[in-house]
Coordinates of C-alpha atoms in Angstrom, one line a residue:
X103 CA 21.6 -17.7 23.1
X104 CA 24.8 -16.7 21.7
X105 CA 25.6 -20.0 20.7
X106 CA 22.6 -20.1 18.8
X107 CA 23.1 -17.1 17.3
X108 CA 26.9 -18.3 16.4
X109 CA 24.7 -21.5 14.7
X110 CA 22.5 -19.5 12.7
X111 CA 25.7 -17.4 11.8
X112 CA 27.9 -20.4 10.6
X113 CA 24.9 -22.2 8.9
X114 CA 24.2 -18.9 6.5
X115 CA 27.9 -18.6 5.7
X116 CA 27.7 -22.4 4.7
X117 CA 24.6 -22.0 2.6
X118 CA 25.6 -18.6 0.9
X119 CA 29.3 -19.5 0.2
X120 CA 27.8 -22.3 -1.8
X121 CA 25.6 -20.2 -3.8
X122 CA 28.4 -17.6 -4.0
X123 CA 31.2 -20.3 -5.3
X124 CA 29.3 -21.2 -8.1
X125 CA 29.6 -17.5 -8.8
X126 CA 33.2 -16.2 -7.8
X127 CA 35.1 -17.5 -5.6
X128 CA 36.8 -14.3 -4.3
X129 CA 36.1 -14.3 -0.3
X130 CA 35.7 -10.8 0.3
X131 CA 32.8 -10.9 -1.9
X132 CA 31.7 -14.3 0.2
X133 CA 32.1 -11.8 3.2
X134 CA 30.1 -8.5 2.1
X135 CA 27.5 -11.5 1.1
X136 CA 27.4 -13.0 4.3
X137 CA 27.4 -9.0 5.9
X138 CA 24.5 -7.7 3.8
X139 CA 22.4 -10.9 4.3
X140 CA 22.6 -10.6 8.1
X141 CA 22.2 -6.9 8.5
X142 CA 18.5 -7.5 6.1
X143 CA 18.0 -10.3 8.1
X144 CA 18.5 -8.6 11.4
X145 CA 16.6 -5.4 10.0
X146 CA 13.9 -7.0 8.6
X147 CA 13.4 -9.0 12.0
X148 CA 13.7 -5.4 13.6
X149 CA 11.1 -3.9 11.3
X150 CA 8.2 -7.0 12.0
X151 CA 8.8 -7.3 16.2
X152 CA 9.5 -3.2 16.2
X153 CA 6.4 -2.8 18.6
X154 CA 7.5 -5.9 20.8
X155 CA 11.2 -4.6 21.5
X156 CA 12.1 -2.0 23.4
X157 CA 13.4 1.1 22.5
X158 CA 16.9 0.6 24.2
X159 CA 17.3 -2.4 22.1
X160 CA 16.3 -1.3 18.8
X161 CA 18.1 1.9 19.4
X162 CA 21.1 -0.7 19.8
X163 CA 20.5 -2.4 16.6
X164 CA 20.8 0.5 14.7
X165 CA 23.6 2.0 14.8
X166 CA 25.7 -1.4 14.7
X167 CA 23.8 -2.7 11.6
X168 CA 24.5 1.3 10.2
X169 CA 28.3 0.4 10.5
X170 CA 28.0 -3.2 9.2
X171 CA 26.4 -1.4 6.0
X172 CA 29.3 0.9 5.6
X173 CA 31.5 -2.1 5.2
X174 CA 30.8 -3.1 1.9
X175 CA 32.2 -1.1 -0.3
X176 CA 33.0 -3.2 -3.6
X177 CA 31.3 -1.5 -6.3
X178 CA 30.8 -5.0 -8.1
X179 CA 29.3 -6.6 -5.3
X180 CA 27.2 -3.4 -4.7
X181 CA 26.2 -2.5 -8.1
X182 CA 25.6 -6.8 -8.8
X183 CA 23.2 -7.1 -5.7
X184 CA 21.9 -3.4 -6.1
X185 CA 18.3 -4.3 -4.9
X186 CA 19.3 -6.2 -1.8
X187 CA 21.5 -3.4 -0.7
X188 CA 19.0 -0.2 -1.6
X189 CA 15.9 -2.5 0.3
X190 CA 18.7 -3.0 2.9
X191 CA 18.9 0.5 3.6
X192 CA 14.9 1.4 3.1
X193 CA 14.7 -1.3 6.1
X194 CA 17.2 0.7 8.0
X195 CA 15.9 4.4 7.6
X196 CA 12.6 3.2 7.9
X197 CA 13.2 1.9 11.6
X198 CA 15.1 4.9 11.9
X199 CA 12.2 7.4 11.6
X200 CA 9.7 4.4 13.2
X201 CA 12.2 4.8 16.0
X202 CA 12.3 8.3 15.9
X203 CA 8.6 9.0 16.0
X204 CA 8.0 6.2 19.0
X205 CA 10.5 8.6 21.1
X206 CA 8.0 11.6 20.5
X207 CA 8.2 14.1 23.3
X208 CA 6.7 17.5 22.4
X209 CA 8.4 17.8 19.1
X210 CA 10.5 20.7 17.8
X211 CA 10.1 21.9 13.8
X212 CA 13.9 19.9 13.6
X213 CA 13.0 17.2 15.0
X214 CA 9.7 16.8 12.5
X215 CA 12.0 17.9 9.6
X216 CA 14.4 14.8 10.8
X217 CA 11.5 12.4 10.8
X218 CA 10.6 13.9 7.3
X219 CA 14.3 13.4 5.8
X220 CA 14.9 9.8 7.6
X221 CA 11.6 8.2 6.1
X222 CA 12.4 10.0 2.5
X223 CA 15.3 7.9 2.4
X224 CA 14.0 4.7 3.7
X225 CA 11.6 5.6 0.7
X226 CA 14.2 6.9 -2.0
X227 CA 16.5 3.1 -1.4
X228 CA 12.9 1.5 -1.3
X229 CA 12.6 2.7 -5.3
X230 CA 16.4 2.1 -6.0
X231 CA 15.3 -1.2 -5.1
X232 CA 12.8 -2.2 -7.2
X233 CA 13.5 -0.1 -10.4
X234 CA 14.8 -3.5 -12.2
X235 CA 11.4 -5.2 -12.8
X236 CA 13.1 -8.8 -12.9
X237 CA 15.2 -8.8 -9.7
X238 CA 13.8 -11.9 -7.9
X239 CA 14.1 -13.5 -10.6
X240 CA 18.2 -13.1 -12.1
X241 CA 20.3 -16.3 -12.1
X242 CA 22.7 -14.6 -9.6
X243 CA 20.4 -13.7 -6.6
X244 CA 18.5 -17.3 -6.4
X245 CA 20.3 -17.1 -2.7
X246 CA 17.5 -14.5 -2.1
X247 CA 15.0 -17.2 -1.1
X248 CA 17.4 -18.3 1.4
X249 CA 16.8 -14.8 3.4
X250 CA 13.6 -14.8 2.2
X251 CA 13.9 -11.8 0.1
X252 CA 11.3 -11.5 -2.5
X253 CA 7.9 -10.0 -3.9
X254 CA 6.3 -10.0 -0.4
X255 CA 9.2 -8.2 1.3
X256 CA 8.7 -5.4 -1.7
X257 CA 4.8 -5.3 -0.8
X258 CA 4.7 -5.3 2.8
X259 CA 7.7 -2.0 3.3
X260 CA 5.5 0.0 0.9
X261 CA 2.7 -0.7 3.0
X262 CA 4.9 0.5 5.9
X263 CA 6.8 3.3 5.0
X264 CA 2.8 4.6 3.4
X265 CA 1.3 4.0 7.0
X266 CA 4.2 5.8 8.9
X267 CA 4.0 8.5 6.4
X268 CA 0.3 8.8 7.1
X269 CA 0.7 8.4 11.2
X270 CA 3.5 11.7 10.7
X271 CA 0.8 13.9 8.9
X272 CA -1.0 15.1 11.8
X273 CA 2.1 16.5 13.4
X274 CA 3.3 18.3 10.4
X275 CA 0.2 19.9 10.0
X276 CA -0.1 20.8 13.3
X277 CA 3.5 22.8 13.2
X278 CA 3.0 25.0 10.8
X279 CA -1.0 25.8 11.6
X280 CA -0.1 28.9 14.0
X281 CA 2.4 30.1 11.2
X282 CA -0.8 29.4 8.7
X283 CA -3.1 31.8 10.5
X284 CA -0.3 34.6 11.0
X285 CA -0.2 34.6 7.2
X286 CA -4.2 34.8 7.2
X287 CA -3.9 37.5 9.0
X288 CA -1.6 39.3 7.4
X289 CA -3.8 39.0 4.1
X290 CA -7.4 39.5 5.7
X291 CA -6.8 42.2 7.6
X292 CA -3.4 44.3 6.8
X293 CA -3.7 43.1 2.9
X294 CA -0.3 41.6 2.7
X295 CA 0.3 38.2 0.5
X296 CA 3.6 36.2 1.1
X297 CA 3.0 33.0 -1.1
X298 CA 6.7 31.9 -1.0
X299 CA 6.4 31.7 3.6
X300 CA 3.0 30.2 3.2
X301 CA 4.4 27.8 0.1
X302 CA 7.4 27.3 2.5
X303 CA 6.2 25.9 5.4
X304 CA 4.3 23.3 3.8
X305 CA 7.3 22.7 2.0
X306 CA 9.3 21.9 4.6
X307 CA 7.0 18.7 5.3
X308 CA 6.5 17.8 1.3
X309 CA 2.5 18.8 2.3
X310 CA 0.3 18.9 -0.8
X311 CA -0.4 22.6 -0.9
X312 CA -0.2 23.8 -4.4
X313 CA -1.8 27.3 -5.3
X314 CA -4.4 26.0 -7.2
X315 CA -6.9 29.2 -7.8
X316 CA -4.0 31.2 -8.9
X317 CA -2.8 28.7 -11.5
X318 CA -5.9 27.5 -13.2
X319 CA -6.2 31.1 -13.8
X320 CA -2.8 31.5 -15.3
X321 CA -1.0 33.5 -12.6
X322 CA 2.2 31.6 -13.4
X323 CA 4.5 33.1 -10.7
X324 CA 3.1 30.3 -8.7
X325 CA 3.3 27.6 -11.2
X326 CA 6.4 26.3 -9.8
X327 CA 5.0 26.4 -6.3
X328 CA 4.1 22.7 -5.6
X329 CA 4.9 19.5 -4.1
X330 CA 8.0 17.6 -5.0
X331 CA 6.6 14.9 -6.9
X332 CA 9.8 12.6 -5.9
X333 CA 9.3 12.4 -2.7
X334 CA 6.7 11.2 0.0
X335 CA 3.8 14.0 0.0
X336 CA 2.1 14.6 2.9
X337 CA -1.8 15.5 3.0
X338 CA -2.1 19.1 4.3
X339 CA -5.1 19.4 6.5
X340 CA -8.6 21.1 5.3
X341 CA -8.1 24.3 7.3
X342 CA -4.4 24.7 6.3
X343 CA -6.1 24.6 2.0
X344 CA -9.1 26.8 3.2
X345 CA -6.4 29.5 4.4
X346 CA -4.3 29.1 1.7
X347 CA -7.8 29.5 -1.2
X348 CA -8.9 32.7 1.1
X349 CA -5.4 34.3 0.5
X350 CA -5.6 33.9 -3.1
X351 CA -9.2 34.6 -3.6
X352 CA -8.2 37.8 -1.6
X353 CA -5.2 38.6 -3.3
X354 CA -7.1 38.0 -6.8
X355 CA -9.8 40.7 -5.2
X356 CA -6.8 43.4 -4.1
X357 CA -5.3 45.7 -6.3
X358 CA -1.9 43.7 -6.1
X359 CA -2.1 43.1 -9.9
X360 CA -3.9 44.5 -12.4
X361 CA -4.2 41.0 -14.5
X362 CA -6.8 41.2 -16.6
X363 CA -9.2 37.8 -16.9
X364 CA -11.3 36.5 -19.8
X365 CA -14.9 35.4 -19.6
X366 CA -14.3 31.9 -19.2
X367 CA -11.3 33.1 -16.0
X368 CA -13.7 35.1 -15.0
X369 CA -16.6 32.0 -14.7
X370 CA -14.0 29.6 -13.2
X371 CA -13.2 32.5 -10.4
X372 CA -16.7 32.1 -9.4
X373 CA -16.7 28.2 -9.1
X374 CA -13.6 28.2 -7.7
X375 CA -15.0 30.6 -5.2
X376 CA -18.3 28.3 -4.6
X377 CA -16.4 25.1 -4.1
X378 CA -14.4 27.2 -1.5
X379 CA -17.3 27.9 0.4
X380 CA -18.6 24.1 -0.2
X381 CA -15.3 23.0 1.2
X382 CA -15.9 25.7 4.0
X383 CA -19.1 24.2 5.5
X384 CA -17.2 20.9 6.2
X385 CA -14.4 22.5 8.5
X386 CA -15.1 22.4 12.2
X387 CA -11.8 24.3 13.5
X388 CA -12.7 27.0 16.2
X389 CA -10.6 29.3 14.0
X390 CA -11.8 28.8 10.9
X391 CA -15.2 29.0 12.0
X392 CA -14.3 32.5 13.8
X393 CA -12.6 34.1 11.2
X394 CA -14.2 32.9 7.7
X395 CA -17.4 33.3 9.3
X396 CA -20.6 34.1 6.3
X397 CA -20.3 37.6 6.7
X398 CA -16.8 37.4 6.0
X399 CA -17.1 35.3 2.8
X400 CA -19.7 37.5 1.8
X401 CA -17.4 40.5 2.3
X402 CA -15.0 38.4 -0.3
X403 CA -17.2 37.8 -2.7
X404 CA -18.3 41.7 -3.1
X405 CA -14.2 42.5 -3.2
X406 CA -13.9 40.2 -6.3
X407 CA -17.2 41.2 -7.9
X408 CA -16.3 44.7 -7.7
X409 CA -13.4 44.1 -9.7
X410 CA -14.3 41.3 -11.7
X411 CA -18.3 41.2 -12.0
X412 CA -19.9 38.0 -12.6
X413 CA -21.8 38.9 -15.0
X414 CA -23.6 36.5 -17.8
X415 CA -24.9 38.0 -20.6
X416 CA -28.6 38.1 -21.1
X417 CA -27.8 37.9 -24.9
X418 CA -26.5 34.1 -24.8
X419 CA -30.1 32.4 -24.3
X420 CA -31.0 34.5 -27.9
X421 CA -28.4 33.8 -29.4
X422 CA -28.6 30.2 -28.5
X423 CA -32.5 29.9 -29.5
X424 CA -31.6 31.3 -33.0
X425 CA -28.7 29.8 -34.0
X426 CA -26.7 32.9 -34.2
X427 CA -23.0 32.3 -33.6
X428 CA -21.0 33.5 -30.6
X429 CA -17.1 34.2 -30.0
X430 CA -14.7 32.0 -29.7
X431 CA -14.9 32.3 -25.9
X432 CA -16.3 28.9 -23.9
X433 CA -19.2 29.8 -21.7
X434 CA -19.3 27.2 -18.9
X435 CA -22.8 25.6 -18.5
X436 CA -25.2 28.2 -17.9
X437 CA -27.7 27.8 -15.0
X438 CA -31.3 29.7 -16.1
X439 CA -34.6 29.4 -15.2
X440 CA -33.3 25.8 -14.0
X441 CA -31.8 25.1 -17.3
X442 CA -28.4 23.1 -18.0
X443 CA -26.9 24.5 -21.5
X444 CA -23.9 23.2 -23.1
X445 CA -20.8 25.1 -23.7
X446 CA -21.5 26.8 -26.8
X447 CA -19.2 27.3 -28.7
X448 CA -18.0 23.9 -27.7
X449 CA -14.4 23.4 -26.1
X450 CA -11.9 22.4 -28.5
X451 CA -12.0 18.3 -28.5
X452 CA -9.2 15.5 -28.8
X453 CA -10.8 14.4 -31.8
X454 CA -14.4 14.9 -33.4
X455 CA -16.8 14.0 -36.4
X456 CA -20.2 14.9 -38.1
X457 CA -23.0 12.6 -39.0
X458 CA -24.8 14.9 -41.4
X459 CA -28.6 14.0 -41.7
X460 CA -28.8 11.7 -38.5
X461 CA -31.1 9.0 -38.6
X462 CA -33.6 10.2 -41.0
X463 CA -36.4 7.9 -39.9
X464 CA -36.2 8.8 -36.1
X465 CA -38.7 12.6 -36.6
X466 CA -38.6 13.9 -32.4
X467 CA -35.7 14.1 -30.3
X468 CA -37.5 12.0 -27.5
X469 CA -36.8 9.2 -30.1
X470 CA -33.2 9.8 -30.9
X471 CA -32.6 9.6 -27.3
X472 CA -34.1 6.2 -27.0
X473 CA -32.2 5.2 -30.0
X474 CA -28.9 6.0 -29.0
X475 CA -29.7 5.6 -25.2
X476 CA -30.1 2.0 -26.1
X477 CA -26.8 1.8 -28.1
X478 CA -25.2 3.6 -25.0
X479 CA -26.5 0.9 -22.2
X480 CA -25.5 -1.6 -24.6
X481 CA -21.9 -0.8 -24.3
X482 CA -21.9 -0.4 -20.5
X483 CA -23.1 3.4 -19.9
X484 CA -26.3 3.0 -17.8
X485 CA -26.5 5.7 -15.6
X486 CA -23.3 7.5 -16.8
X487 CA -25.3 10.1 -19.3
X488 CA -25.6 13.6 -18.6
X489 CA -28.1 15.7 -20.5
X490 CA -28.2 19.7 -21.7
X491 CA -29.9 22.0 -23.7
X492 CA -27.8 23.2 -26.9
X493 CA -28.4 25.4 -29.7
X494 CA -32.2 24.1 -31.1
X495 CA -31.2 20.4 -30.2
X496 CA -29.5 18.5 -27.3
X497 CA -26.2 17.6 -25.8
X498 CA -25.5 14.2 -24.3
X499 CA -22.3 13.9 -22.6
X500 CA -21.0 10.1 -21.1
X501 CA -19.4 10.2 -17.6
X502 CA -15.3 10.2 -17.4
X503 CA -14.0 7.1 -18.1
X504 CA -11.2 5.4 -17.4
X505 CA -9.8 3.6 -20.6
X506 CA -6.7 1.8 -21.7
X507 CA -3.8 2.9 -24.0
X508 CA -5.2 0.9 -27.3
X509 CA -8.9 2.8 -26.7
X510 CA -10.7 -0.3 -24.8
X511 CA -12.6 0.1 -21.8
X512 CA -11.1 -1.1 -18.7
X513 CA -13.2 -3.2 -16.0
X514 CA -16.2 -1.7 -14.8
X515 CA -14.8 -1.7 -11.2
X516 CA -12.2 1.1 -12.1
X517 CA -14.0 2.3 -15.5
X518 CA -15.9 5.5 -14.2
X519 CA -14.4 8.1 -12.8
X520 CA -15.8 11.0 -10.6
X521 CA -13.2 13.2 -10.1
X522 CA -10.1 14.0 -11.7
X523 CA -8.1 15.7 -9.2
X524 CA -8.6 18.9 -11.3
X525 CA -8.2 21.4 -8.0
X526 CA -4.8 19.8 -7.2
X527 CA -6.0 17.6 -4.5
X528 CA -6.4 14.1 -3.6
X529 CA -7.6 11.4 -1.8
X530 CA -4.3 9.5 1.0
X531 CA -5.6 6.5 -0.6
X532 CA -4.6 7.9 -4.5
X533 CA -2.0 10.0 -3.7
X534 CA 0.1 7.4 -1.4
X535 CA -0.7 4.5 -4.0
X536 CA 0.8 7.1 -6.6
X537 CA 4.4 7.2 -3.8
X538 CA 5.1 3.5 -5.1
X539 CA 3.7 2.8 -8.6
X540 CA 4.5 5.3 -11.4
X541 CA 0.9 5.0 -13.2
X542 CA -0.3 6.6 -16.4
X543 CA -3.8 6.8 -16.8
X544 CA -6.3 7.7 -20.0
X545 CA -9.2 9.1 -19.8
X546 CA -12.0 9.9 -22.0
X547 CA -15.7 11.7 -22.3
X548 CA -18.1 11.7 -25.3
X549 CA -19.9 14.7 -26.3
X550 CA -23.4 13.8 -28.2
X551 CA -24.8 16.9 -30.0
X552 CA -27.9 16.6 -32.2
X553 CA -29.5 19.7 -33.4
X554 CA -30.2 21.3 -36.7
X555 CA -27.2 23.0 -37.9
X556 CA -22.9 22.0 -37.1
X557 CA -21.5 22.5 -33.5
X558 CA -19.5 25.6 -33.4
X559 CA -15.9 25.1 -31.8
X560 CA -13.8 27.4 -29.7
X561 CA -9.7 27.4 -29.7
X562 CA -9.7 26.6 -25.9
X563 CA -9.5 23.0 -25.2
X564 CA -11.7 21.3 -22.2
X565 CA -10.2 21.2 -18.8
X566 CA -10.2 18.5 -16.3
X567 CA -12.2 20.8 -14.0
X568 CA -14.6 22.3 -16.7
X569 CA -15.4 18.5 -17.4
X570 CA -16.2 18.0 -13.3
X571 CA -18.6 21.1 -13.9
X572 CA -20.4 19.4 -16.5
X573 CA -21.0 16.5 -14.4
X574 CA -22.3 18.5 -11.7
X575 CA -24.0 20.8 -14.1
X576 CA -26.4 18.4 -16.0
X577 CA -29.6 16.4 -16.5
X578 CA -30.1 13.0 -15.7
X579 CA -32.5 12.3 -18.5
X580 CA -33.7 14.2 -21.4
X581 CA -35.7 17.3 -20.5
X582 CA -39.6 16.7 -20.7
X583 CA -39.9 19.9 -23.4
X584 CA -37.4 18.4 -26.1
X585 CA -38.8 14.9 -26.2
X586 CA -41.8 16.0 -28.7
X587 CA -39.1 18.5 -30.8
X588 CA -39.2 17.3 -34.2
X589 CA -36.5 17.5 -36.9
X590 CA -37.0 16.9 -40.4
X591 CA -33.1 17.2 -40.7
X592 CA -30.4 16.6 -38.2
X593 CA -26.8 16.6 -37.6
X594 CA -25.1 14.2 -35.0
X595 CA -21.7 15.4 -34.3
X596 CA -19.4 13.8 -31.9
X597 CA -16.8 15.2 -29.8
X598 CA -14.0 13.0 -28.0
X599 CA -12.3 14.5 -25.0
X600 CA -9.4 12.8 -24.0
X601 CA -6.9 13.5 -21.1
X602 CA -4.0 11.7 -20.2
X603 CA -3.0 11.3 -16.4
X604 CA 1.2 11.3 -16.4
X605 CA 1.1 10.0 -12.6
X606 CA -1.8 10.4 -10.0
X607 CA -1.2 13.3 -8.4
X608 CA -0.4 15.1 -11.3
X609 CA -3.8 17.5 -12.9
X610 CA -4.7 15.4 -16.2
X611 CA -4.5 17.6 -19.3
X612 CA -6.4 17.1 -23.0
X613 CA -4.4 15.1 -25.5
X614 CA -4.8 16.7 -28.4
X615 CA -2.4 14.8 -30.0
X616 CA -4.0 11.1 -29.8
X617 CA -3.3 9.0 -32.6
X618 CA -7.0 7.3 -32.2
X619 CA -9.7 8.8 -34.5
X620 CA -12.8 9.5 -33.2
X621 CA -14.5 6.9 -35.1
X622 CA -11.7 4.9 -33.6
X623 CA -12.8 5.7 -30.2
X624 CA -16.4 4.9 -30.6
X625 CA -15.7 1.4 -32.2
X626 CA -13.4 0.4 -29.5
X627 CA -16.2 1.7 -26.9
X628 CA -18.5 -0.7 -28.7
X629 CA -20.8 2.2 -29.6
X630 CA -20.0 2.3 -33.7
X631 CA -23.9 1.6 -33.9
X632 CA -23.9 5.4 -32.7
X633 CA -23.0 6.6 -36.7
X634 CA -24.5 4.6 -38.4
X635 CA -27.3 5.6 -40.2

């Protein structure tokens, strides 16, 4: 065996000193070659038979190919072959915390926080490896195929170091769960809110707990409180988020603060609230079912009632039905008597535009709707229209869409989107796929208005969660009662709401800014039939 091993050995000195000679013929550099090909050689072998070695073995190989690695030190050679030697040393810190988490034994907060550090750095050298987009393909590293270093060795380790990442979660979460309910505790029943412990403890693990209920309604000593996008984040469990939304719901109900919240705060406290309690009724944990219990939820509801009162004012449906304007303010959707409205005034757009006297030969509504419903399948939006009322007309809104940078629509496959991530959480698959890739993403939404008289708009632009509301908050088809409304004159306007995704895993905010027009937007959607009368 070791006089194979002395083969292999002599055989890739041969075959790199000739690669290496045609580059410099300095033989220290030929030796740190020789050294970093046959630690990732010997790592990468390590990393695909880990589960068929044993432990004493791999907890050999190590540590020796760890001091190998700490003999190169020229900064040429090292800054020259950057890639090999960062993907070098993922391959090493990831069979470093593979290693350490196959040696589990009733695991201490340190030992968790070791695992934590050992696979962020297998992951920080994994991106210092590929950050130069055209590394298998440089003149000088063509001796890469001879270790078999390439594009499928970049694939396979983020696949890895994602799937460890994912197999440590449980473990995390279960560490800091007794320290979770303490805090609950101390906010349900003696009224006291530590946000920095609870933020804390899921920092210590990267877990995705960011204090979304108190940010979306501007309580910005929290803002700061959040994952570090940098690093691998960890999906915090259900029960850990439903502790964390009671103790700012319940700190929101105390009299803590003394904030004062708008009418639109005040409307998004109460969804907020009602997707708490959605979320609720999917948790099975014995404690959560103990101590969030209906009466409990009920008692919260009454504490933030009493001091913000959900009130909707009986006024809005009048002023609607004649026209008469309202304040600046955006009122969400408004569910009565079974009826979807719009948000009236409408929320401040990307970009927008006015069709005055809309299809004069088209009398009742039930027409327009066919007319432009038509147009609308045409250009790939079957099934993705959501109807409301609005002022003495209708609203049409399309779903979110996913679009590219020049205003096309992408593939239909990854065109529609449900949810935009606008509470601050996703999916493992999308926040995982976000560790590796640093993707930008555009999306858009059309607002449709046809009525009588010119939309009104507020100051206050549309959120990525008020634009999940709508969704949820709509018709699927025009209601019965408008389709026989008939207009002798009628305005289309169109409003174009688009938000811009820096990274999954980051909330998607309006552009307000774009540089495409919203007659732009339609033509590119293949709906500039839509305006023309």
């Amino acid at each position: 065996m070791k006089g194979y091993k002395f083969l292999i050995y002599c055989l890739l000195f041969f075959l790199i000193s000739i690669e290496l000679n045609a580059q410099n013929s300095e033989k220290s550099k030929t030796y740190e070659s020789i050294t970093l090909a046959q630690a990732y050689i010997n790592l990468s072998l390590t990393e695909t038979y880990f589960d068929s070695l044993s432990i004493g073995r791999i907890s050999k190989i190590l540590p020796y190919e760890e001091r190998e690695l700490r003999i190169i030190k020229d900064r040429k050679f090292i800054r020259k072959n950057l890639n090999l030697y960062k993907f070098t040393h993922a391959l090493l810190y990831f069979n470093k915390a593979k290693l350490l988490y196959i040696k589990r034994n009733d695991t201490t907060r340190e030992e968790l926080k070791e695992w934590v550090r050992t696979l962020k750095n297998a992951h920080k050298n994994y991106n210092g490896s590929i950050k130069k987009q055209t590394i298998f393909t440089r003149i000088d590293s063509s001796w890469y195929e001879l270790i078999n270093f390439n594009n499928n060795s970049k694939v396979h380790l983020s696949k890895e170091i994602t799937n460890l990442s994912i197999q440590f979660t449980p473990y995390l979460n279960n560490d800091i769960y007794p320290d979770f309910k303490k805090l609950f505790n101390d906010a349900k029943y003696s009224n006291r809110y530590n946000f920095l412990k609870l933020w804390g403890l899921a920092a210590n693990y990267n877990l995705s707990l960011e204090f979304s209920i108190l940010n979306s309604l501007n309580f910005k000593l929290f803002s700061y409180l959040k994952p570090f996008s940098g690093n691998i984040i960890y999906e915090l469990d259900l029960k850990h988020d439903l502790i964390s939304r009671y103790i700012q719901l319940k700190y929101i109900a105390s009299n803590h603060h003394s904030k004062s919240l708008s009418g639109y705060q005040i409307n998004n406290l109460y969804d907020l609230y009602n997707r708490f309690i959605k979320d609720l009724k999917k948790e099975k944990d014995e404690f959560i079912l103990k101590e969030l219990n209906p009466k409990v939820c009920e008692s919260l509801y009454k504490e933030l009632n009493n001091k913000y009162p959900n009130v909707i004012l009986k006024s809005i449906l009048t002023e609607i039905k004649d026209g008469s304007s309202l304040s600046n303010e955006i009122v969400m959707p408004i569910i009565s008597q079974n009826q979807y409205f719009f948000p009236n005034p409408a929320p401040l757009p990307s970009t927008s535009l006015t069709i005055m006297d809309f299809q004069p030969s088209i009398t009742t509504l039930g027409q327009v709707d066919d007319y432009m419903s038509e147009i609308l399948d045409t250009a790939g939006y079957t099934d993705q229209l959501h109807y409301y009322y609005d002022l003495d007309g209708f609203a049409m809104t399309t779903s979110l869409e996913k679009f590219n940078t020049n205003g096309t629509s992408v593939d239909d496959n990854e065109r529609w989107i449900k949810n935009l991530g606008s509470d601050g959480k996703f999916s493992y698959y999308e926040i995982f796929k976000s560790l590796f890739f640093e993707m930008e993403s555009e999306f858009r939404m059309f607002a449709l208005i046809v009525a009588s008289k010119n939309v009104t708009i507020s100051d206050a632009p549309l959120s990525a969660g008020m634009a999940e509301q709508l969704m949820q908050n709509s018709y699927n088809s025009l209601p019965d009662d408008l389709k026989n409304r008939e207009f002798s004159n009628k305005n289309l306007s169109v409003l174009v709401y688009h938000f811009h995704q820096s990274d999954i895993g980051e909330v998607p905010m309006l552009n307000i800014s774009s540089s495409i027009e919203a007659r732009e937007h339609l033509g590119l959607a293949g709906l500039d039939n839509l305006i023309k009368n």
